[in-house]
Amino acid sequence: MVWKRSFIQLLFQTIKIHVAFIVIRLYGFIAQQKYPYFYAVSSAVLRLFNSL
């Protein structure tokens, strides 16, 4: 089944994107505690990424 395989691939891609966002948010939270300037830059990049 071709559609089944592509559906599974899509599901894995979605999971990977969600995991990446969780990691970025967690990393951003840690960075906010230690490097406020770096956090400001990364949050601006994340906002740009979200608007795409």
PDB file of C-alpha atoms in Angstrom:
ATOM      1  CA  MET A   1       0.000   0.000   0.000  1.00  0.00           C
ATOM      2  CA  VAL A   2       1.628   3.199  -1.212  1.00  0.00           C
ATOM      3  CA  TRP A   3      -0.663   5.580   0.689  1.00  0.00           C
ATOM      4  CA  LYS A   4       0.001   3.708   3.926  1.00  0.00           C
ATOM      5  CA  ARG A   5       3.762   4.115   3.597  1.00  0.00           C
ATOM      6  CA  SER A   6       3.478   7.819   2.771  1.00  0.00           C
ATOM      7  CA  PHE A   7       1.076   8.278   5.695  1.00  0.00           C
ATOM      8  CA  ILE A   8       3.588   6.669   8.070  1.00  0.00           C
ATOM      9  CA  GLN A   9       6.367   8.875   6.653  1.00  0.00           C
ATOM     10  CA  LEU A  10       4.189  11.950   7.143  1.00  0.00           C
ATOM     11  CA  LEU A  11       3.423  10.856  10.702  1.00  0.00           C
ATOM     12  CA  PHE A  12       7.125  10.409  11.478  1.00  0.00           C
ATOM     13  CA  GLN A  13       7.930  13.810   9.957  1.00  0.00           C
ATOM     14  CA  THR A  14       5.232  15.428  12.088  1.00  0.00           C
ATOM     15  CA  ILE A  15       6.550  13.697  15.222  1.00  0.00           C
ATOM     16  CA  LYS A  16      10.109  14.790  14.388  1.00  0.00           C
ATOM     17  CA  ILE A  17       8.974  18.402  13.946  1.00  0.00           C
ATOM     18  CA  HIS A  18       7.087  18.328  17.266  1.00  0.00           C
ATOM     19  CA  VAL A  19      10.070  16.806  19.086  1.00  0.00           C
ATOM     20  CA  ALA A  20      12.343  19.443  17.536  1.00  0.00           C
ATOM     21  CA  PHE A  21      10.020  22.212  18.738  1.00  0.00           C
ATOM     22  CA  ILE A  22       9.922  20.752  22.268  1.00  0.00           C
ATOM     23  CA  VAL A  23      13.732  20.546  22.302  1.00  0.00           C
ATOM     24  CA  ILE A  24      14.019  24.135  20.992  1.00  0.00           C
ATOM     25  CA  ARG A  25      11.578  25.398  23.643  1.00  0.00           C
ATOM     26  CA  LEU A  26      13.415  23.517  26.396  1.00  0.00           C
ATOM     27  CA  TYR A  27      16.769  24.742  25.093  1.00  0.00           C
ATOM     28  CA  GLY A  28      15.348  28.277  24.910  1.00  0.00           C
ATOM     29  CA  PHE A  29      14.158  28.044  28.519  1.00  0.00           C
ATOM     30  CA  ILE A  30      17.619  26.938  29.690  1.00  0.00           C
ATOM     31  CA  ALA A  31      19.261  29.624  27.533  1.00  0.00           C
ATOM     32  CA  GLN A  32      16.952  32.247  29.040  1.00  0.00           C
ATOM     33  CA  GLN A  33      18.352  31.434  32.479  1.00  0.00           C
ATOM     34  CA  LYS A  34      21.998  31.622  31.392  1.00  0.00           C
ATOM     35  CA  TYR A  35      22.263  33.737  28.231  1.00  0.00           C
ATOM     36  CA  PRO A  36      19.464  36.336  27.944  1.00  0.00           C
ATOM     37  CA  TYR A  37      20.979  37.890  24.798  1.00  0.00           C
ATOM     38  CA  PHE A  38      21.206  34.537  23.021  1.00  0.00           C
ATOM     39  CA  TYR A  39      17.626  33.760  24.042  1.00  0.00           C
ATOM     40  CA  ALA A  40      16.400  37.028  22.521  1.00  0.00           C
ATOM     41  CA  VAL A  41      18.079  36.181  19.205  1.00  0.00           C
ATOM     42  CA  SER A  42      16.827  32.577  19.139  1.00  0.00           C
ATOM     43  CA  SER A  43      13.262  33.598  20.030  1.00  0.00           C
ATOM     44  CA  ALA A  44      13.296  36.111  17.161  1.00  0.00           C
ATOM     45  CA  VAL A  45      14.433  33.319  14.823  1.00  0.00           C
ATOM     46  CA  LEU A  46      11.718  31.020  16.203  1.00  0.00           C
ATOM     47  CA  ARG A  47       9.082  33.719  15.626  1.00  0.00           C
ATOM     48  CA  LEU A  48      10.292  34.060  12.036  1.00  0.00           C
ATOM     49  CA  PHE A  49      10.120  30.266  11.680  1.00  0.00           C
ATOM     50  CA  ASN A  50       6.551  30.204  13.027  1.00  0.00           C
ATOM     51  CA  SER A  51       5.380  32.908  10.605  1.00  0.00           C
ATOM     52  CA  LEU A  52       6.491  30.906   7.538  1.00  0.00           C
TER      53      LEU A  52
END
